[in-house]
PDB file of C-alpha atoms in Angstrom:
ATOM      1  CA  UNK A 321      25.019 -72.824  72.847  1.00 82.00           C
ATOM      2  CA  UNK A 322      22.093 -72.599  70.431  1.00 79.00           C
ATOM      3  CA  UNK A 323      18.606 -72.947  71.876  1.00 80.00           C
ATOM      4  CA  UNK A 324      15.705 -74.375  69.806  1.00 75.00           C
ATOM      5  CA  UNK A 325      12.473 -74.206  70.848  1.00 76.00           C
ATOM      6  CA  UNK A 326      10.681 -78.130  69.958  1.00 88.00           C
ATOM      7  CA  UNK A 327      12.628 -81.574  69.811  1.00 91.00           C
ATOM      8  CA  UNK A 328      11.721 -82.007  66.267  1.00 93.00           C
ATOM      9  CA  UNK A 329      13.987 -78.733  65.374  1.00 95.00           C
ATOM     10  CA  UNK A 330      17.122 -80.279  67.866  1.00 96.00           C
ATOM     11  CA  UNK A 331      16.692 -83.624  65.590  1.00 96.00           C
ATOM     12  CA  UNK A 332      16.688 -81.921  62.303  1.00 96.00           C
ATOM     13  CA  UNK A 333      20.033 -79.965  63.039  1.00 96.00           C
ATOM     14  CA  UNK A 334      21.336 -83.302  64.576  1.00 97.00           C
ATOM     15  CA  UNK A 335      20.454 -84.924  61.281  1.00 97.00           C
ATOM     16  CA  UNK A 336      22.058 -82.272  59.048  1.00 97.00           C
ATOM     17  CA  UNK A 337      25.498 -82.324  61.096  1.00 97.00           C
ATOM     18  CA  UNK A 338      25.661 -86.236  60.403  1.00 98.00           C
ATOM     19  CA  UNK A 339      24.929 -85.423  56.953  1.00 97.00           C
ATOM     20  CA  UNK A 340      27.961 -82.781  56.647  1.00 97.00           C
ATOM     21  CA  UNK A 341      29.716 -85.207  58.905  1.00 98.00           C
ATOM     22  CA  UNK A 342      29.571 -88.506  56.813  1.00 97.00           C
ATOM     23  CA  UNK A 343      30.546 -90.612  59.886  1.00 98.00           C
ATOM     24  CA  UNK A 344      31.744 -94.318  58.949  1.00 97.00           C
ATOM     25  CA  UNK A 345      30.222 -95.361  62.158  1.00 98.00           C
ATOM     26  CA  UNK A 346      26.328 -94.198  63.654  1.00 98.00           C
ATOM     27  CA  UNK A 347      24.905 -95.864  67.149  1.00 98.00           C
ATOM     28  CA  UNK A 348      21.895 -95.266  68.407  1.00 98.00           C
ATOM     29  CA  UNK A 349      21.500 -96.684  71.945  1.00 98.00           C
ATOM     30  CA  UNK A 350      18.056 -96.698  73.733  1.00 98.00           C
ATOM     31  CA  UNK A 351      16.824 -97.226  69.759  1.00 98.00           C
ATOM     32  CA  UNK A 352      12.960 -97.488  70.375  1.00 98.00           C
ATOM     33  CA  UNK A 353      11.825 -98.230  66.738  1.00 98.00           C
ATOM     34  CA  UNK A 354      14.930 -96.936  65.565  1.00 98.00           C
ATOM     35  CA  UNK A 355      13.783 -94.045  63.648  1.00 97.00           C
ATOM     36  CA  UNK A 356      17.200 -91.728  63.678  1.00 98.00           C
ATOM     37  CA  UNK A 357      19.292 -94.687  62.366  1.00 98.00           C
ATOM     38  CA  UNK A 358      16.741 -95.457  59.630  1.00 98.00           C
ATOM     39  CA  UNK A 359      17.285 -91.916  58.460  1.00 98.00           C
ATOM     40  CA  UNK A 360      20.784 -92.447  59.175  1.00 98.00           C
ATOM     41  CA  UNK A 361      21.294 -95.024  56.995  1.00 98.00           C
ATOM     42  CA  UNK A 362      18.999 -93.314  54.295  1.00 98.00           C
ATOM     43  CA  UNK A 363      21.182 -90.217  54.237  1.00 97.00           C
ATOM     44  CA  UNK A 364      24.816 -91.632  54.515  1.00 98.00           C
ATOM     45  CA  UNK A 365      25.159 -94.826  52.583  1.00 96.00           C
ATOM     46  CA  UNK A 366      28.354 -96.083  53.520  1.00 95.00           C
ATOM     47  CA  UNK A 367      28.144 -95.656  57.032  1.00 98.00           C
ATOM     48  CA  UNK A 368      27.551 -98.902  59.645  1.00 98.00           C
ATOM     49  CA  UNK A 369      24.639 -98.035  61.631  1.00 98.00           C
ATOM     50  CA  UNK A 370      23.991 -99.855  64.555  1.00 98.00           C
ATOM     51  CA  UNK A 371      20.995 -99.319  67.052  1.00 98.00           C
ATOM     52  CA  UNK A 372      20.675-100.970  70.455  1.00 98.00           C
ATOM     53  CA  UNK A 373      17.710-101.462  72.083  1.00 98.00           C
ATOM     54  CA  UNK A 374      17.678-103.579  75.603  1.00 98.00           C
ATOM     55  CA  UNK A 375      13.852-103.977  76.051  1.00 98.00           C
ATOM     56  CA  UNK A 376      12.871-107.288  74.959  1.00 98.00           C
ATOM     57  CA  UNK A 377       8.803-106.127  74.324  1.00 98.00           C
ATOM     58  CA  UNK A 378      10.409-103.104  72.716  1.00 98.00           C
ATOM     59  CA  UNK A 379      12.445-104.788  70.286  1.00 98.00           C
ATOM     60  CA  UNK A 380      10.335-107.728  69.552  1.00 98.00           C
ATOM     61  CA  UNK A 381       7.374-105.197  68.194  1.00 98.00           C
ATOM     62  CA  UNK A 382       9.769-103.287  66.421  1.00 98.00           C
ATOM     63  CA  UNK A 383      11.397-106.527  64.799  1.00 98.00           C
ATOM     64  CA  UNK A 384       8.539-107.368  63.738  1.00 98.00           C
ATOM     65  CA  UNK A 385       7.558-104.739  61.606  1.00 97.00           C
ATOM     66  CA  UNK A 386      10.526-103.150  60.403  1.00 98.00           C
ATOM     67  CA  UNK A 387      12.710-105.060  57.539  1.00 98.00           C
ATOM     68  CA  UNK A 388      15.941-103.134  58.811  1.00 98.00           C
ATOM     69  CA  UNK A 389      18.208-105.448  57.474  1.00 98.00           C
ATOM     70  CA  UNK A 390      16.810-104.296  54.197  1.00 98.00           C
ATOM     71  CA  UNK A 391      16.895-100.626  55.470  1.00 98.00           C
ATOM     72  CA  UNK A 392      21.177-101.418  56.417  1.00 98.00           C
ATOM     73  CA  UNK A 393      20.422-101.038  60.111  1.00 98.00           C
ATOM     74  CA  UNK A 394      21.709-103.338  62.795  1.00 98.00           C
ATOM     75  CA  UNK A 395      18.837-103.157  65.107  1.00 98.00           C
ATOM     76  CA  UNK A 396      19.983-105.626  68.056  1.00 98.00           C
ATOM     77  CA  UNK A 397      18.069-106.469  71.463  1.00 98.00           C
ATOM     78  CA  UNK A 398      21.401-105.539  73.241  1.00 98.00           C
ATOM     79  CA  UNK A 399      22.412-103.256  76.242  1.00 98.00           C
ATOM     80  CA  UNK A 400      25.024-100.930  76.210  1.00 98.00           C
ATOM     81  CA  UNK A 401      26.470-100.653  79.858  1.00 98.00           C
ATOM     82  CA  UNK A 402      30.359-100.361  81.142  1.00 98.00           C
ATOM     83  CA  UNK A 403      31.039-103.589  80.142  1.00 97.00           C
ATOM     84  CA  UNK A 404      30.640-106.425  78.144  1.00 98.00           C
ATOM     85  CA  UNK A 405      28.551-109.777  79.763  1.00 98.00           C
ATOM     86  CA  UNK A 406      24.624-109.270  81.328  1.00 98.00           C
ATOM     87  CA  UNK A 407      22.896-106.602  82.951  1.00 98.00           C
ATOM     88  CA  UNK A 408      19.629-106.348  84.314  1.00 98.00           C
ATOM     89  CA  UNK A 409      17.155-104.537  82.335  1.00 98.00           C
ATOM     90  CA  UNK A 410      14.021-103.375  84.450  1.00 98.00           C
ATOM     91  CA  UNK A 411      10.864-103.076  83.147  1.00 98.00           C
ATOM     92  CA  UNK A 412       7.756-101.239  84.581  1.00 98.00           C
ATOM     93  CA  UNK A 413       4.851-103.716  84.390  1.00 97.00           C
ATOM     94  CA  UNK A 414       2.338-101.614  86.495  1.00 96.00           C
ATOM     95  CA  UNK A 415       2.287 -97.718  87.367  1.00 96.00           C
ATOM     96  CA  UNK A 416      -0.112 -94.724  87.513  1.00 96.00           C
ATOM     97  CA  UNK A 417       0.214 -94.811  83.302  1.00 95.00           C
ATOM     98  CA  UNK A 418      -2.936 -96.235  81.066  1.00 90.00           C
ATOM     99  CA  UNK A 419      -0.275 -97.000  78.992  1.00 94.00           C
ATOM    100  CA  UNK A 420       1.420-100.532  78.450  1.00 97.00           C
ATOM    101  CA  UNK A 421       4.712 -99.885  80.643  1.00 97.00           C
ATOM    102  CA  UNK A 422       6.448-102.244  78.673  1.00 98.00           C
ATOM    103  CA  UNK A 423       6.576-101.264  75.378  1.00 98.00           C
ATOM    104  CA  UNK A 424       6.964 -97.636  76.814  1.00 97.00           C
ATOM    105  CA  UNK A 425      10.098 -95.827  75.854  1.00 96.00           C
ATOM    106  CA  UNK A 426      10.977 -94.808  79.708  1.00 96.00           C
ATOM    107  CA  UNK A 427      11.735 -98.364  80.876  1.00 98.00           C
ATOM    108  CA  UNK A 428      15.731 -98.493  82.118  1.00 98.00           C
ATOM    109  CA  UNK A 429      18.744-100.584  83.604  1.00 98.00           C
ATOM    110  CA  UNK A 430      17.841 -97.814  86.498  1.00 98.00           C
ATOM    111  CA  UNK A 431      14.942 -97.863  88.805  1.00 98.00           C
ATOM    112  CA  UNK A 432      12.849 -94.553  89.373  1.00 97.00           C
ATOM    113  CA  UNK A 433      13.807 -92.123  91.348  1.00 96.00           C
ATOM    114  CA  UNK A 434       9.708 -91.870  92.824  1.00 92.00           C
ATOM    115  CA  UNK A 435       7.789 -89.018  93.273  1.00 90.00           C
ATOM    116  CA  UNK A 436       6.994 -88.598  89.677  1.00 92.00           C
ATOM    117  CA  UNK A 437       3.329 -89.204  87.249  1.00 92.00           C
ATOM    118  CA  UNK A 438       4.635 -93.176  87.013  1.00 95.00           C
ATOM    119  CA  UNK A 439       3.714 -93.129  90.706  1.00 95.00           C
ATOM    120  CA  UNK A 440       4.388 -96.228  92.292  1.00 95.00           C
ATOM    121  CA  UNK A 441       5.568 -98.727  90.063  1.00 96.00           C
ATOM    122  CA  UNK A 442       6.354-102.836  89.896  1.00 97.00           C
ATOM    123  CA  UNK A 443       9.348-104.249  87.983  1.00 98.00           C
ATOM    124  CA  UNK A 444       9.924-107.418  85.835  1.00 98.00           C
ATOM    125  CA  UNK A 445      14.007-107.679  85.975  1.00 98.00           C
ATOM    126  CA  UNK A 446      15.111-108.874  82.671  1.00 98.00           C
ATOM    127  CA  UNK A 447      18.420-110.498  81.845  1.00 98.00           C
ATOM    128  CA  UNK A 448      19.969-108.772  78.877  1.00 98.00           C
ATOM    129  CA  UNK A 449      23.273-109.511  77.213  1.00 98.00           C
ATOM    130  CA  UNK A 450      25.395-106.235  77.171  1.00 98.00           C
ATOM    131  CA  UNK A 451      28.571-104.899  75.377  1.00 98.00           C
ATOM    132  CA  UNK A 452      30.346-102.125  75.426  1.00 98.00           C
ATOM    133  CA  UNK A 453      30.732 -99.092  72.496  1.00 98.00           C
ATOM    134  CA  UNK A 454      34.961 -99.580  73.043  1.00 98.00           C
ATOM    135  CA  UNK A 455      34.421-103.960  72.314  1.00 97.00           C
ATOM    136  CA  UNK A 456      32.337-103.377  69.627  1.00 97.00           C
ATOM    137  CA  UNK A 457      33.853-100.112  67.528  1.00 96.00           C
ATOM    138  CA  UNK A 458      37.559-100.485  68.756  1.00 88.00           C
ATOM    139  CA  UNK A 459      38.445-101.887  65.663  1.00 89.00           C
ATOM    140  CA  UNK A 460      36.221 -99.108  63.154  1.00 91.00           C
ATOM    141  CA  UNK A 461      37.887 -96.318  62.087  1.00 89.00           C
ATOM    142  CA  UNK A 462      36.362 -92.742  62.941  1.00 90.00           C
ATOM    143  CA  UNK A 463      34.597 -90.723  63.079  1.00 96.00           C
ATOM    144  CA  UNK A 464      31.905 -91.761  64.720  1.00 98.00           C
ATOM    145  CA  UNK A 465      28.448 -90.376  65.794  1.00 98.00           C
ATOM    146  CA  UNK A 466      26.406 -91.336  68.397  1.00 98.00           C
ATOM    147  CA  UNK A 467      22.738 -90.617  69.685  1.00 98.00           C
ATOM    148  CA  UNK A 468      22.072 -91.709  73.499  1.00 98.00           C
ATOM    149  CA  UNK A 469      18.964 -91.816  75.111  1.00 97.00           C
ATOM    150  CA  UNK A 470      19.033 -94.372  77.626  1.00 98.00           C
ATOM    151  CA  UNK A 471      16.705 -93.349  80.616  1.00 97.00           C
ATOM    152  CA  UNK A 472      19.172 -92.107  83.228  1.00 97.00           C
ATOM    153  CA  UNK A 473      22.175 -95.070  82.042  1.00 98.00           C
ATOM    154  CA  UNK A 474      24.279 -92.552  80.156  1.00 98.00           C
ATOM    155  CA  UNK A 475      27.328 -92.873  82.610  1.00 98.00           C
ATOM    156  CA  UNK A 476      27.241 -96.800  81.588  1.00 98.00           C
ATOM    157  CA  UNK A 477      27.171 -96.048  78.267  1.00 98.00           C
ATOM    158  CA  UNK A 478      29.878 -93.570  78.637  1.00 98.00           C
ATOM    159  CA  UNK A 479      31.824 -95.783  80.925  1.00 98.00           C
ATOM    160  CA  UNK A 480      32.239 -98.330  78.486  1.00 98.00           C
ATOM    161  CA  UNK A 481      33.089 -95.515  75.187  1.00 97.00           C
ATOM    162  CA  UNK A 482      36.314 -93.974  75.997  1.00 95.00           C
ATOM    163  CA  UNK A 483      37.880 -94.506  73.167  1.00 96.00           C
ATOM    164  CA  UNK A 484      34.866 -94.544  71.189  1.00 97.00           C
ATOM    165  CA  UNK A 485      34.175 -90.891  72.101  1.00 97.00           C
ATOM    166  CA  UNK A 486      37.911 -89.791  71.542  1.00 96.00           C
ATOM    167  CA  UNK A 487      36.552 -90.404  67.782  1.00 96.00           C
ATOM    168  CA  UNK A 488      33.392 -89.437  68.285  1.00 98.00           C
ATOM    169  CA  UNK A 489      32.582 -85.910  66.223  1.00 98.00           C
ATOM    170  CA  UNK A 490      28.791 -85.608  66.910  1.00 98.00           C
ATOM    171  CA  UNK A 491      26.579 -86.651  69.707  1.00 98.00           C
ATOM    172  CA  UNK A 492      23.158 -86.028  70.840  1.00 98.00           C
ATOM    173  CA  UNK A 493      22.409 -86.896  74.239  1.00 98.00           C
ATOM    174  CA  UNK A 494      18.902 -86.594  76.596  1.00 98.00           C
ATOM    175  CA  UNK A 495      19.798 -85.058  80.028  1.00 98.00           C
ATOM    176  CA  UNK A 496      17.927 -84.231  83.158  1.00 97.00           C
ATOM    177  CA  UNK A 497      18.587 -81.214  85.914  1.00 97.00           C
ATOM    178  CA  UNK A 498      16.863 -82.876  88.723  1.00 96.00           C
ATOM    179  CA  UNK A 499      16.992 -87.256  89.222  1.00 97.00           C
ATOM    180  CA  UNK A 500      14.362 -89.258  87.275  1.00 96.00           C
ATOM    181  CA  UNK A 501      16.524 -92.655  87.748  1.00 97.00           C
ATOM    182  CA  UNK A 502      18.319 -93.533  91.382  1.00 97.00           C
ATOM    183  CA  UNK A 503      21.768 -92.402  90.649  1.00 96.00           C
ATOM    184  CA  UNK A 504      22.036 -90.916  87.496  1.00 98.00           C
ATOM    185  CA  UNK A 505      24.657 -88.665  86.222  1.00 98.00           C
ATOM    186  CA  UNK A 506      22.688 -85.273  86.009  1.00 98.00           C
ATOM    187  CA  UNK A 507      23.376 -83.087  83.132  1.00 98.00           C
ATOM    188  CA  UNK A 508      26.615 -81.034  84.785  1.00 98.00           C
ATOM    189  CA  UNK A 509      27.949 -84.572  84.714  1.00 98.00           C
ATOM    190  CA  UNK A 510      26.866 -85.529  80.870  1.00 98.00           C
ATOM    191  CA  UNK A 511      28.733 -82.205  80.008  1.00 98.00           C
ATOM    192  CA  UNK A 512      32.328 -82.501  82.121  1.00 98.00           C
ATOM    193  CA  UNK A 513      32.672 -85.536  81.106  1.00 98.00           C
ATOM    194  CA  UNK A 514      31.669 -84.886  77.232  1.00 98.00           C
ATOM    195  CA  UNK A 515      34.187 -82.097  77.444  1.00 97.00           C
ATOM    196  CA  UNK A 516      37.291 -84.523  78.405  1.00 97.00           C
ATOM    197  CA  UNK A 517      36.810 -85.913  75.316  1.00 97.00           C
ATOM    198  CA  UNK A 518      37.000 -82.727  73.338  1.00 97.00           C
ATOM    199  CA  UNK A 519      33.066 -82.599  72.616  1.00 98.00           C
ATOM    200  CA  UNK A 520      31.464 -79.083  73.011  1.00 97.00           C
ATOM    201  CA  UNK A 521      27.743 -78.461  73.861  1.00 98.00           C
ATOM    202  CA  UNK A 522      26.476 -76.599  70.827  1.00 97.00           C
ATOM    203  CA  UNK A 523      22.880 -77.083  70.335  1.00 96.00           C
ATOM    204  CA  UNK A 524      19.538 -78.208  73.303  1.00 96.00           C
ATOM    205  CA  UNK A 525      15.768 -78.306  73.115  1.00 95.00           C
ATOM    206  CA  UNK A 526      13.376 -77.112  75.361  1.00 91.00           C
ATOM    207  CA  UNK A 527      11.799 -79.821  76.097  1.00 86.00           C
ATOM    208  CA  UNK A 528      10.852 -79.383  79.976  1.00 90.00           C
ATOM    209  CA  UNK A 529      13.226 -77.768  82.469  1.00 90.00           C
ATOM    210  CA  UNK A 530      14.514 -80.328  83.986  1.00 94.00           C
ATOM    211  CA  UNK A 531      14.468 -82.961  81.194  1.00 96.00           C
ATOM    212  CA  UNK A 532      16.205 -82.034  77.986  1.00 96.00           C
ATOM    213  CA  UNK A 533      18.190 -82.827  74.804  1.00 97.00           C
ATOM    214  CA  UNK A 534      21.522 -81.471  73.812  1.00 98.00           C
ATOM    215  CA  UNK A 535      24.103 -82.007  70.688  1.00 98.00           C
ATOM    216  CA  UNK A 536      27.984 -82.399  71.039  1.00 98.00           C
ATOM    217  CA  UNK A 537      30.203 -81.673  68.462  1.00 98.00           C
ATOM    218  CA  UNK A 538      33.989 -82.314  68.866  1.00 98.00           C
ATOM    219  CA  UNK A 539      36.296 -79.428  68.206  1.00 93.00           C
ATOM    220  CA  UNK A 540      37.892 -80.352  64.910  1.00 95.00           C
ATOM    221  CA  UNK A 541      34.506 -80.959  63.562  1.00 96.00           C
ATOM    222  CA  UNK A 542      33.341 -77.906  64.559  1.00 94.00           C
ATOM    223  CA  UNK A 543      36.878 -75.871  63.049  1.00 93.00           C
ATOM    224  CA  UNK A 544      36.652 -78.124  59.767  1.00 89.00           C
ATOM    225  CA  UNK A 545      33.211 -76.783  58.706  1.00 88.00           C
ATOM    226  CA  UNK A 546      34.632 -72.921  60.152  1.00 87.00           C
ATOM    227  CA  UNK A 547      37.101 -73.674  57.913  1.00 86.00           C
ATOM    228  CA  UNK A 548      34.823 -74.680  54.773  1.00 77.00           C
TER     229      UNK A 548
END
């Protein structure tokens, strides 16, 4: 597996794959602002790019000043979780940050583990509606990329994908060694069960030690652009 040394490098390759790639279908859960699927969009015009982001405060200041209908993105105040109907979305309204918690990007459907630079911190529990990748791609044809970064939620996520990642060809995922969220998958987790759907660990940052970024790329990806 390839090492590189900064997060900016990890989401450059990620970018080029998608490129080579030309997936019909890109999702971006735990969007943020939605930068990747912006780019996304810009560099593969007839793919569907949808981007999920769960935080209300998150997606409302992002809504508002981003025309991403205009750029062909999807950018919906939805969770992705194991299954279709409501979760509850928890956001940090006071900690040990100076920041504003909630328009912070490390706000999850998981609490905190503790013991970290948040210190002790106070939810608001938000009701968000949910779906699942399998309700809402079933139907799409492949292949499919995906980029997950959900705060500690990516067994959800991947609960509620199983066919989606049989299709999926490229995926880059953020992964931790040691429990930021109460039970999280950890990244031996991510990986095994990445790997029963034929996606291989090819690429990771160094971002810290214990928190990290890695790309997936399915076999016959990987042997069609050998094979090039």
């Amino acid at each position: 597996m390839r090492t590189t040394s900064t997060s900016e490098e990890l989401d450059r390759l990620f970018l080029e794959l998608v490129s080579l790639l030309r997936p019909r279908v890109f999702v971006e859960a735990g969007a943020y602002e939605a930068e990747t699927s912006l780019a996304v969009a810009a560099a593969v015009p007839d793919c569907a790019v949808v981007a999920f982001e769960a935080n209300p405060y998150v997606h409302r200041k992002f809504a508002a000043g981003t025309d991403f209908a205009a750029n062909r993105v999807d950018y919906r105040h939805q969770a992705l979780s194991s299954r279709p109907g409501e979760v509850t979305f928890l956001v940090i309204t006071d900690s040990a940050s100076l920041a504003d918690d909630r328009v912070e990007g490390y706000n999850s459907l998981l609490r905190r583990a503790g013991g970290d630079w948040l210190g002790d911190v106070e939810y608001e529990e938000v009701t968000v509606a949910a779906t699942t990748l399998d309700h809402e791609f079933a139907c799409h044809p492949g292949p499919f990329a995906l980029w997950l970064d959900v705060e500690g939620a990516t067994e959800q996520v991947l609960a509620g994908g199983r066919t989606f990642l049989d299709r999926c060809d490229l995926l880059k995922v953020e992964v931790e060694e040691t429990p930021f969220w109460q039970d999280q998958w950890l990244a031996e987790d991510v990986v095994a069960e990445l790997r029963g759907h034929g996606l291989e660990p090819v690429a990771r940052d160094t971002q810290t030690e214990e928190q990290y970024n890695v790309v997936f790329a399915s076999k016959r990806f990987l042997e069609a652009e050998a094979a090039a």
